[in-house]
Amino acid sequence: MGAAESKLQFRQKVFQLYEKPLTEDDPCWSLFFDLVDTPEDAFNLIHPKDIRLIVEKQVENLRILLRKASELIVSKDSNQKRLMNAVRILTRLMPYVFEVEGLEETLEPKLVQSIVELLFTKGLTLPPGQGTQYIIWSKGVGAKDAPQATRDEIQRRTELLRLLMALVSKTLYVGPSQVLEAENKWLEHLTHHLEKKAVLALLCSLLNTVLVYDPVGNLPYNHLMFSDLNEPLVTNSVHVLVALLDYQSEKKEGESQISTPLTDIEQSSSKQTPAGNLFRFYAKKIHRQDDLELLSVGLIRLLKNPVDASKAYLPGSTKKISIVSDLLNLLWVLLTTNKRFLDYFSGTQQCLDLVLVLMINSLEARSEPAKLGSLRLMVSLLHVLSQQRQFGVLLNKPFQVSLNGVLRQIPTFVNGSYADFVYLSIFTVLSTPGPTRPAILHLQESYLVVMANLAPLITSLTQTTANKLYALFSVFSSPRFLFSKPHHHKLLQQLLYIFNTMIQYQYSGNSQLVYTIVRNRTKVEELIGLTFEKALELQSKKGKEREDGFQPTLEWFEQWKQGLPLQVLSILVQTLGQRMEHYCTVNQINDESKLLDFVSKETMVGVLPQPHPLQVCVFVYSNPMHVWFTSYFWGCVYLQSIDTMSQEVMKICPSIWAGSKISLFQVK
């Protein structure tokens, strides 16, 4: 039978599914698993409208098909074509199964366990042999060597991972308010009930598949001449890994209570019984220097790929990967899961490379409404890193990257550090006009927290950075800004904390900032002398009507005004201002460089109050943040599945969820 005839016959069998009831022993069931040749066939020959007609008219037929497919997988049918067709058909049906309450109960309970076993089955996803063996796919974390995979084995791994993603994607079909409470039995089984050796093999296999991926190769333009089967495998490995590590049941099990590190991730003799998410438990225990280095180098090499590709000598000669958002999701769950990895990573050169990646992508995302979710994740990553002392120290390294492309958006600075780069990039993001501005305003406090955490460790800022920080102060201290929202005074308070910290802890190195503040002391003096009546008078002169119903009161004003930490700036502008005026008068100079030299040599010891205690604002992974990240992650997965891919990749990875009724977010 030719390919065209097989497809026609398959379509006829699909029609039968909603035209009449079929018995369990009807011969047509076998044909569903014999006539398909590729994932593309399964998706093209079973249309969304077909599935909905079956649900509407003959739902029992759909139950039988689901049972037949899951039985083939659980029994590990020896006929590989039938087995993989069962995988393909089930992958196609699952999104629509979740649309109908109770339909997923038709599937075999051992389904996900069987899929994991198939991922490590000899002759299917591993080199020829018999049975299941939990061999890590690629060398790296937990494995010094690994068998070479064939193209067929890579494709089967990809298809099985896609089925896993389809099964655990029930999250897409619940509302945002139900994310934490809604049952996801397939994720629950994967993360809580697999054997330890299966968990370790799958965790390390997925990690290493990502870490060793080389999209570039040895020859320029090779991505235009040869298809890359590893790309869909890596993409699905990242997705499955993040889904597993992100999952936390509502009970908040005590997985974090066990902290004994594994001496060998493959052959741990730990007798403790882990509680909670097993993948989080074992990911948290990765601690060996070599493994932490592999994680850092591998992830950052891939995250830098688009930046490096844009610098290639031959235009278009280097492949650009399209999974930067997915890799940032993976980095997020690893840094927030494994404290040892965070401690190691925050002091490496790779961390500086990440800063470059985060700022470039933030500058690109700030004006695009569709990318505002990534902006929130990136500032959250900066927040987590800013808690680490060594990260702040690291940012004092000279910044020697050319400001090309998107980096031209930030103000030009000379002989600066990574701290200048971060602060100026944040200033540029916060200054973004246009339709994305309301969303960016919600991130202002997060960005200020990052700058505040870093402030005591920044030894020197350029004049450009100092000027932009003071420009922020000019905005935040204006009555128009302060009286426009009830919480805006908190932003001013945070910025004052940044100034005070730099002055009291890094005075000599930050003479540029001190000089800028004193030279423009009028704004400081106006804030110190600001009264409620004066602010209202200035507001009325602007003549702008308030739209949000907020009405400032004297009690509200006095409450926050009295709490502003203005003592340091008040003494600084008064004392140092007088000294500068005296110096200029006596020496008859008005040379900025000499004034800067004068400020750097002046001491304020004994004049300024004792330095305030440092307060690191720690990132709290709250339930709302967890709901947001889970929703954002599945949004990334959905968008990745419908993005335009090469024809070769589309044959293996047709979009799983396109056309289904997503509830987690709005699909336009």
XYZ file of C-alpha atoms in Angstrom:
668
model
C 0.000 0.000 0.000
C 1.420 3.386 -1.001
C 1.859 6.337 1.368
C -1.064 8.266 -0.141
C -3.386 5.257 0.169
C -2.300 4.684 3.785
C -3.090 8.279 4.688
C -6.465 8.106 2.980
C -7.312 4.916 4.853
C -6.219 6.498 8.131
C -8.490 9.494 7.535
C -11.388 7.149 6.861
C -10.770 5.449 10.205
C -10.756 8.850 11.929
C -14.166 9.587 10.378
C -15.480 6.301 11.770
C -14.555 7.392 15.282
C -17.283 10.020 15.367
C -19.735 8.393 12.958
C -20.597 5.223 14.906
C -19.755 3.376 18.129
C -16.951 0.822 17.802
C -16.292 -2.230 19.949
C -13.021 -2.954 21.755
C -12.222 -5.803 19.326
C -12.939 -3.894 16.113
C -10.044 -4.471 13.654
C -9.816 -0.744 12.868
C -7.987 -0.028 16.154
C -4.904 -1.860 14.968
C -4.780 0.200 11.782
C -4.371 3.425 13.762
C -0.962 2.181 14.885
C 0.077 0.659 11.546
C -0.677 3.402 9.006
C 1.246 6.364 10.478
C 4.899 6.887 9.560
C 5.927 10.177 11.220
C 4.807 12.563 13.987
C 3.796 14.929 11.208
C 1.391 12.301 9.832
C -0.289 11.815 13.212
C -0.874 15.537 13.594
C -1.917 16.227 10.010
C -4.307 13.280 9.801
C -6.086 13.894 13.119
C -7.529 17.415 13.049
C -8.684 19.327 16.139
C -12.226 19.404 14.783
C -12.104 15.590 14.411
C -11.225 15.153 18.084
C -13.971 17.515 19.208
C -16.531 15.720 17.027
C -15.504 12.410 18.599
C -15.882 13.923 22.085
C -19.270 15.309 21.163
C -20.721 12.292 19.350
C -18.804 9.132 20.306
C -16.673 9.856 23.358
C -16.434 6.147 24.213
C -14.531 5.600 20.958
C -11.976 8.150 22.153
C -11.670 6.334 25.477
C -10.945 3.075 23.668
C -8.299 4.730 21.455
C -6.649 6.263 24.528
C -6.629 2.892 26.284
C -5.226 1.088 23.241
C -2.425 3.654 22.819
C -1.469 3.682 26.503
C -1.555 -0.144 26.663
C 0.921 -0.355 23.759
C 3.258 2.003 25.616
C 2.920 0.347 29.027
C 3.447 -3.117 27.511
C 6.452 -1.778 25.529
C 5.212 -3.353 22.321
C 8.089 -5.062 20.518
C 6.957 -3.622 17.188
C 8.744 -0.257 17.272
C 6.561 1.268 14.572
C 3.365 0.483 16.484
C 4.940 1.639 19.745
C 6.082 4.993 18.356
C 2.755 5.522 16.586
C 1.022 5.045 19.927
C 3.347 7.713 21.319
C 2.495 10.055 18.428
C -1.254 9.561 18.607
C -1.321 10.016 22.371
C 0.782 13.189 22.048
C -1.739 14.481 19.514
C -4.774 13.706 21.681
C -3.642 14.805 25.162
C -4.371 18.565 24.912
C -7.958 17.791 23.922
C -8.242 15.135 26.618
C -7.559 17.844 29.213
C -10.424 19.905 27.809
C -12.874 17.226 28.982
C -13.071 16.639 32.720
C -12.326 13.049 33.753
C -11.189 11.842 30.323
C -7.540 11.482 31.364
C -8.582 8.819 33.888
C -8.947 6.477 30.889
C -5.151 6.271 30.569
C -3.051 3.556 32.182
C -1.823 4.630 35.657
C 1.712 3.395 34.898
C 1.933 5.427 31.692
C 4.535 8.009 32.745
C 6.675 5.395 34.460
C 6.639 3.352 31.240
C 7.606 6.416 29.170
C 10.601 7.020 31.453
C 11.613 3.368 31.061
C 11.329 3.682 27.270
C 13.697 6.666 27.415
C 16.316 4.202 28.688
C 15.423 1.120 26.639
C 18.145 -0.631 24.630
C 17.488 -0.812 20.926
C 14.977 2.042 21.126
C 16.627 5.049 22.780
C 19.928 3.372 23.721
C 22.348 1.229 21.656
C 21.162 -2.282 20.683
C 20.436 -4.769 23.439
C 17.597 -5.962 25.614
C 15.709 -4.323 28.453
C 15.874 -1.058 30.360
C 19.172 0.320 31.617
C 19.440 3.696 33.332
C 22.485 4.961 31.444
C 23.001 8.729 31.351
C 22.698 9.850 27.733
C 25.649 12.265 27.571
C 28.816 12.744 29.576
C 28.797 15.550 32.111
C 27.056 15.719 35.478
C 27.120 12.228 37.001
C 28.775 10.570 33.972
C 32.349 10.577 32.685
C 31.393 8.923 29.412
C 28.267 7.924 27.520
C 27.271 5.894 24.433
C 26.999 7.674 21.104
C 23.374 8.051 20.005
C 22.179 7.420 16.451
C 19.782 9.753 14.598
C 16.914 7.304 15.187
C 17.629 7.100 18.915
C 17.758 10.912 19.152
C 14.430 11.209 17.341
C 12.748 8.616 19.584
C 14.036 10.380 22.713
C 12.590 13.613 21.367
C 9.199 12.060 20.657
C 8.990 10.439 24.098
C 9.906 13.723 25.796
C 7.197 15.453 23.752
C 4.688 12.930 25.072
C 5.853 13.627 28.619
C 5.354 17.351 28.009
C 1.897 16.698 26.573
C 0.968 14.660 29.656
C 2.204 17.208 32.209
C 0.715 20.151 30.292
C -2.570 19.956 32.178
C -1.412 23.220 33.788
C -2.275 24.936 30.499
C -5.909 23.991 30.979
C -6.488 25.505 34.429
C -6.949 29.176 35.322
C -4.097 31.174 36.946
C -5.861 31.122 40.326
C -5.873 27.300 40.270
C -2.218 26.691 39.388
C -1.151 25.753 42.922
C -4.296 23.814 43.829
C -5.147 21.971 40.609
C -4.158 18.306 40.528
C -1.523 17.319 37.965
C -1.303 13.607 38.564
C 1.294 12.969 35.859
C 3.699 15.543 37.275
C 2.944 14.273 40.768
C 3.848 10.722 39.738
C 6.999 11.780 37.894
C 8.316 13.926 40.735
C 7.238 11.818 43.715
C 6.962 8.144 42.761
C 9.761 7.161 40.370
C 12.657 4.965 41.472
C 15.750 6.831 42.590
C 17.883 5.411 39.754
C 15.285 6.536 37.214
C 15.168 10.041 38.681
C 18.955 10.398 38.677
C 19.339 9.007 35.152
C 16.616 11.263 33.737
C 17.805 14.362 35.630
C 21.423 13.955 34.504
C 20.478 12.932 30.960
C 18.318 16.011 30.452
C 20.903 18.315 32.020
C 23.820 16.930 30.038
C 21.886 16.920 26.754
C 21.551 20.678 27.181
C 25.061 21.338 28.515
C 26.958 19.524 25.734
C 24.825 20.864 22.869
C 26.920 22.588 20.221
C 24.743 24.525 17.757
C 27.761 26.019 15.976
C 29.835 23.034 14.834
C 33.190 23.272 13.109
C 32.216 24.722 9.727
C 30.635 28.085 8.893
C 27.112 27.916 7.450
C 26.808 24.218 8.387
C 23.350 24.919 9.842
C 22.184 25.866 6.353
C 23.450 22.625 4.820
C 22.578 20.014 7.461
C 19.526 19.477 9.663
C 20.169 19.572 13.406
C 18.242 16.759 15.121
C 19.818 17.684 18.452
C 18.008 21.040 18.516
C 14.504 19.608 19.132
C 15.958 17.132 21.635
C 17.645 19.948 23.554
C 14.513 22.125 23.417
C 12.322 19.355 24.805
C 14.956 18.406 27.389
C 14.926 21.975 28.724
C 11.126 22.030 28.808
C 10.776 18.714 30.643
C 13.553 19.621 33.080
C 12.005 22.981 34.008
C 8.532 21.432 34.335
C 9.942 18.815 36.732
C 12.033 21.219 38.809
C 9.341 23.881 38.978
C 6.635 21.569 40.276
C 5.776 21.969 43.947
C 2.646 20.422 45.365
C 0.409 22.570 47.537
C 1.483 20.687 50.674
C 5.006 22.199 50.484
C 6.698 18.948 51.472
C 9.870 19.032 53.507
C 12.261 18.371 50.652
C 14.530 21.221 51.728
C 15.155 19.685 55.152
C 17.639 17.134 53.792
C 20.876 18.803 52.823
C 23.535 16.054 52.895
C 25.396 16.353 49.563
C 25.749 13.394 47.253
C 29.304 12.130 46.997
C 28.423 10.485 43.711
C 25.203 11.386 41.958
C 24.969 7.972 40.301
C 25.951 5.775 43.247
C 24.746 7.603 46.330
C 24.610 5.462 49.449
C 22.468 7.953 51.331
C 19.899 6.046 53.367
C 17.656 9.022 53.927
C 14.292 8.863 52.213
C 13.747 12.149 50.373
C 10.416 13.829 50.751
C 8.675 15.937 48.125
C 9.834 16.543 44.563
C 12.644 14.049 43.904
C 14.057 16.047 40.987
C 14.360 19.171 43.148
C 15.859 17.060 45.927
C 18.639 15.640 43.747
C 19.205 18.838 41.744
C 19.793 20.557 45.079
C 22.521 18.047 45.906
C 24.731 18.737 42.870
C 27.811 20.147 44.569
C 31.087 18.913 43.060
C 33.279 21.663 41.634
C 33.479 19.971 38.235
C 29.700 19.620 38.008
C 29.058 23.226 39.063
C 31.571 24.375 36.461
C 29.872 22.259 33.794
C 26.536 23.866 34.628
C 27.993 27.379 34.510
C 30.064 27.020 31.350
C 27.477 24.987 29.418
C 24.474 27.209 30.121
C 26.283 30.505 29.571
C 27.911 29.284 26.347
C 24.436 28.657 24.946
C 22.940 31.856 26.368
C 25.741 33.844 24.713
C 25.212 32.140 21.357
C 23.001 34.893 19.816
C 25.488 37.555 20.973
C 28.465 35.611 19.585
C 26.626 34.798 16.340
C 25.953 38.492 15.726
C 29.701 39.156 15.979
C 30.714 36.415 13.532
C 33.171 37.580 10.861
C 31.045 36.004 8.119
C 27.444 37.309 8.379
C 24.958 34.510 9.017
C 27.709 31.883 9.237
C 26.912 30.908 12.843
C 23.604 29.399 13.867
C 21.531 31.406 16.359
C 19.583 29.286 18.814
C 15.983 30.216 19.592
C 15.763 28.906 23.153
C 17.314 31.763 25.167
C 14.071 32.276 27.132
C 13.907 28.549 27.887
C 17.537 28.502 29.042
C 16.908 31.482 31.327
C 13.976 29.546 32.804
C 16.290 26.608 33.450
C 18.949 28.838 34.994
C 16.273 30.392 37.234
C 15.068 27.065 38.644
C 18.649 25.854 39.172
C 19.778 29.023 40.974
C 16.680 29.084 43.175
C 16.864 25.341 43.877
C 20.585 24.788 44.504
C 22.270 27.240 46.914
C 25.689 25.718 46.231
C 25.305 26.462 42.546
C 24.255 30.046 43.301
C 27.269 30.518 45.604
C 29.641 29.124 42.982
C 28.154 30.790 39.929
C 27.890 34.316 41.371
C 31.692 34.622 41.531
C 32.604 33.370 38.050
C 33.397 34.965 34.709
C 30.278 33.215 33.419
C 28.249 35.372 35.792
C 29.617 38.509 34.113
C 28.717 36.974 30.757
C 25.210 36.413 32.095
C 24.997 40.081 33.092
C 25.758 40.996 29.483
C 23.088 38.566 28.220
C 20.489 39.823 30.723
C 21.051 43.481 29.937
C 21.071 42.975 26.154
C 17.833 41.007 26.317
C 16.299 43.509 28.757
C 17.055 46.384 26.407
C 15.478 44.427 23.547
C 12.429 43.439 25.604
C 11.661 46.827 27.186
C 9.721 48.151 24.169
C 7.972 44.908 23.178
C 4.759 44.066 25.081
C 5.111 40.368 24.250
C 8.493 40.216 26.036
C 7.567 41.891 29.321
C 7.400 38.513 31.060
C 11.051 37.884 30.221
C 11.878 41.344 31.598
C 10.380 40.375 34.955
C 12.305 37.093 35.024
C 15.576 38.869 34.203
C 15.217 41.444 36.974
C 14.359 38.572 39.337
C 17.587 36.826 38.295
C 19.507 40.039 38.994
C 17.804 40.303 42.387
C 18.838 36.779 43.382
C 22.426 37.412 42.246
C 22.585 40.812 43.958
C 22.155 39.079 47.327
C 25.565 37.476 46.839
C 28.465 39.613 48.097
C 30.902 38.190 45.553
C 28.576 39.216 42.717
C 28.732 42.861 43.797
C 32.528 42.662 44.071
C 32.697 41.015 40.644
C 30.864 43.943 39.040
C 33.806 46.230 39.784
C 35.755 44.560 36.975
C 36.428 46.809 33.952
C 33.735 46.707 31.276
C 35.515 46.239 27.946
C 32.643 45.238 25.667
C 31.923 47.395 22.636
C 28.581 49.198 22.837
C 27.284 47.934 19.503
C 23.782 47.025 18.399
C 21.212 47.226 21.156
C 23.870 48.366 23.651
C 23.987 51.712 21.863
C 20.714 52.472 23.636
C 22.480 53.045 26.956
C 24.400 56.285 27.657
C 28.030 56.104 26.554
C 30.558 55.747 29.362
C 34.359 55.515 29.355
C 36.693 53.501 31.593
C 33.769 52.125 33.561
C 32.968 48.820 35.197
C 30.235 46.213 34.905
C 28.523 48.117 37.722
C 28.276 51.161 35.431
C 26.907 48.922 32.702
C 24.234 47.453 35.008
C 23.178 50.801 36.496
C 23.013 52.556 33.118
C 21.090 49.653 31.576
C 18.591 49.808 34.445
C 18.283 53.575 33.979
C 17.569 53.033 30.269
C 14.903 50.402 30.989
C 13.229 52.592 33.629
C 13.179 55.503 31.170
C 11.316 53.536 28.500
C 8.341 55.447 27.033
C 5.426 54.065 25.056
C 2.912 51.230 25.553
C 5.182 49.120 27.776
C 5.723 51.913 30.325
C 2.892 50.900 32.727
C 4.351 47.391 33.032
C 7.885 48.754 33.523
C 6.623 51.054 36.286
C 5.575 47.923 38.181
C 9.209 46.727 38.013
C 10.746 49.984 39.314
C 10.992 48.764 42.891
C 12.619 45.483 41.803
C 15.305 47.310 39.829
C 15.967 49.702 42.728
C 16.342 46.739 45.088
C 19.029 45.321 42.778
C 20.912 48.637 42.816
C 20.490 48.951 46.595
C 21.872 45.454 47.256
C 24.902 46.226 45.089
C 25.501 49.788 46.373
C 27.844 49.039 49.335
C 30.137 46.967 47.111
C 30.484 49.330 44.140
C 33.891 50.961 44.525
C 33.565 53.514 41.736
C 31.053 54.881 39.224
C 31.725 57.003 36.164
C 30.459 60.564 35.793
C 27.869 59.348 33.281
C 26.408 56.876 35.766
C 26.453 59.432 38.575
C 24.573 61.917 36.388
C 21.897 59.352 35.491
C 21.439 58.339 39.127
C 20.934 61.978 40.011
C 18.507 62.340 37.106
C 16.452 59.553 38.716
C 16.605 61.451 42.003
C 15.337 64.605 40.282
C 12.295 62.662 39.047
C 11.621 60.700 42.239
C 11.928 63.749 44.509
C 9.579 65.960 42.504
C 6.186 66.725 44.126
C 4.468 65.755 40.890
C 5.914 62.230 41.117
C 5.561 61.833 44.868
C 1.929 62.924 44.903
C 0.862 60.891 41.863
C 0.773 57.466 43.592
C 0.546 56.573 47.294
C 3.629 54.318 47.147
C 6.006 56.537 45.130
C 7.740 57.794 48.261
C 9.083 54.227 48.739
C 11.006 54.533 45.478
C 12.541 57.798 46.667
C 13.416 56.172 49.990
C 15.151 53.318 48.177
C 17.160 55.709 46.011
C 18.201 57.719 49.069
C 19.374 54.475 50.658
C 21.526 53.818 47.564
C 23.094 57.296 47.794
C 23.683 57.031 51.555
C 25.256 53.588 51.224
C 27.678 54.641 48.488
C 28.641 57.805 50.388
C 29.139 56.100 53.737
C 30.760 52.865 52.565
C 32.584 53.835 49.348
C 33.114 57.586 49.671
C 36.625 57.917 48.221
C 35.955 55.803 45.131
C 32.611 57.432 44.385
C 33.787 61.031 44.267
C 31.941 61.417 40.931
C 28.624 60.731 42.626
C 29.461 62.929 45.632
C 30.491 65.772 43.347
C 27.312 65.414 41.249
C 25.097 65.555 44.344
C 26.864 68.575 45.840
C 27.086 70.450 42.551
C 23.321 69.986 42.032
C 22.385 70.384 45.690
C 19.345 72.550 44.936
C 17.188 69.438 44.444
C 18.332 68.019 47.766
C 17.633 71.302 49.550
C 14.180 71.536 47.933
C 13.324 68.039 49.150
C 14.541 68.794 52.669
C 12.406 71.935 52.797
C 9.357 70.429 51.088
C 6.078 70.940 52.943
C 2.624 69.584 52.218
C 1.316 73.033 51.294
C 4.251 73.767 48.995
C 3.845 70.409 47.241
C 0.132 71.034 46.670
C 0.898 74.511 45.339
C 3.407 73.104 42.865
C 0.911 70.435 41.878
C -1.823 72.981 41.186
C 0.555 74.985 39.008
C 1.083 71.878 36.860
C -2.696 71.702 36.490
C -2.787 67.924 36.027
C -5.922 66.085 37.117
C -5.503 62.865 39.055
C -7.082 59.862 37.362
C -6.725 57.081 39.953
C -8.768 58.671 42.730
C -5.770 59.027 45.071
C -5.998 62.141 47.260
C -2.866 62.983 49.286
C -3.443 64.012 52.911
C -1.274 65.874 55.416
C -1.132 62.788 57.650
C 0.035 60.609 54.744
C 2.668 63.194 53.744
C 4.089 63.677 57.242
C 4.258 59.952 57.867
C 6.635 59.240 55.006
C 8.412 62.602 54.886
C 9.637 62.216 58.458
C 10.953 58.771 57.614
C 13.098 59.815 54.629
C 16.814 59.150 55.347
C 17.970 62.695 54.492
C 20.553 63.287 57.230
C 23.574 62.113 55.208
C 22.738 64.196 52.124
C 21.816 67.218 54.247
C 25.199 67.239 56.017
C 27.054 66.418 52.797
C 25.643 69.230 50.657
C 25.961 71.767 53.460
C 29.461 70.901 54.695
C 31.138 69.834 51.470
C 29.262 72.518 49.515
C 30.800 75.225 51.719
C 34.261 73.654 51.412
C 33.981 73.531 47.629
C 32.886 77.159 47.426
C 35.764 78.193 49.686
C 38.237 76.167 47.617
C 37.025 77.716 44.347
C 37.101 81.256 45.799
C 40.553 80.973 47.326
C 42.126 79.280 44.306
C 40.022 81.117 41.714
C 39.301 77.960 39.757
C 36.267 76.468 38.090
C 37.905 73.373 36.637
C 35.764 70.261 37.071
C 38.700 67.842 37.124
C 40.385 69.792 39.919
C 37.128 69.951 41.843
C 36.735 66.186 41.485
C 40.270 65.710 42.760
C 39.453 68.019 45.683
C 36.294 66.052 46.551
C 38.106 62.702 46.396
C 40.734 63.919 48.880
C 38.316 65.532 51.310
C 37.391 63.455 54.313
C 33.970 63.424 55.877
C 35.018 61.215 58.787
C 33.545 62.588 61.972
C 31.200 64.827 60.010
C 28.802 62.297 58.533
C 26.819 60.080 60.919
C 27.944 56.525 61.596
C 27.228 54.248 58.600
C 23.818 52.677 58.815
C 23.663 48.861 59.110
C 23.598 47.192 55.707
C 20.321 45.561 54.787
C 20.323 43.020 51.963
C 16.850 42.685 50.495
C 16.432 38.936 50.013
C 14.304 37.592 47.181
C 11.286 35.732 48.573
C 9.894 33.003 46.326
C 6.272 33.534 47.340
C 3.218 31.673 46.074
C 2.255 34.561 43.748
C 5.773 34.484 42.268
C 5.544 30.717 41.827
C 2.191 31.047 40.055
C 3.612 33.771 37.837
C 6.724 31.786 36.904
C 4.769 28.600 36.188
C 2.393 30.559 33.950
C 5.276 32.354 32.248
C 7.157 29.085 31.690
C 4.169 27.410 30.026
C 3.683 30.526 27.932
C 7.264 30.137 26.695
C 6.651 26.452 25.944
C 3.476 27.259 24.011
C 5.124 30.023 21.970
C 8.147 27.838 21.247
C 5.821 25.123 19.914
C 4.140 27.421 17.393
C 7.236 29.344 16.282
C 8.351 28.862 12.715
C 10.875 26.026 12.568
C 12.711 24.317 9.769
C 10.702 21.860 7.707
C 12.863 19.011 8.993
C 12.190 19.903 12.639
C 8.466 20.369 12.023
C 8.242 16.761 10.833
C 9.471 15.620 14.248
C 7.926 18.356 16.379
C 4.578 19.606 15.059
C 2.901 21.963 17.523
C 1.244 20.004 20.337
C -1.095 22.644 21.748
C -2.056 24.841 18.777
C -5.827 24.880 18.381
C -6.634 23.621 21.874
C -8.518 25.705 24.454
C -5.816 27.150 26.702
C -7.100 28.476 30.053
C -3.862 29.545 31.766
C -3.412 32.622 29.576
C -5.117 34.326 26.682
C -4.096 33.170 23.206
C -4.475 35.869 20.573
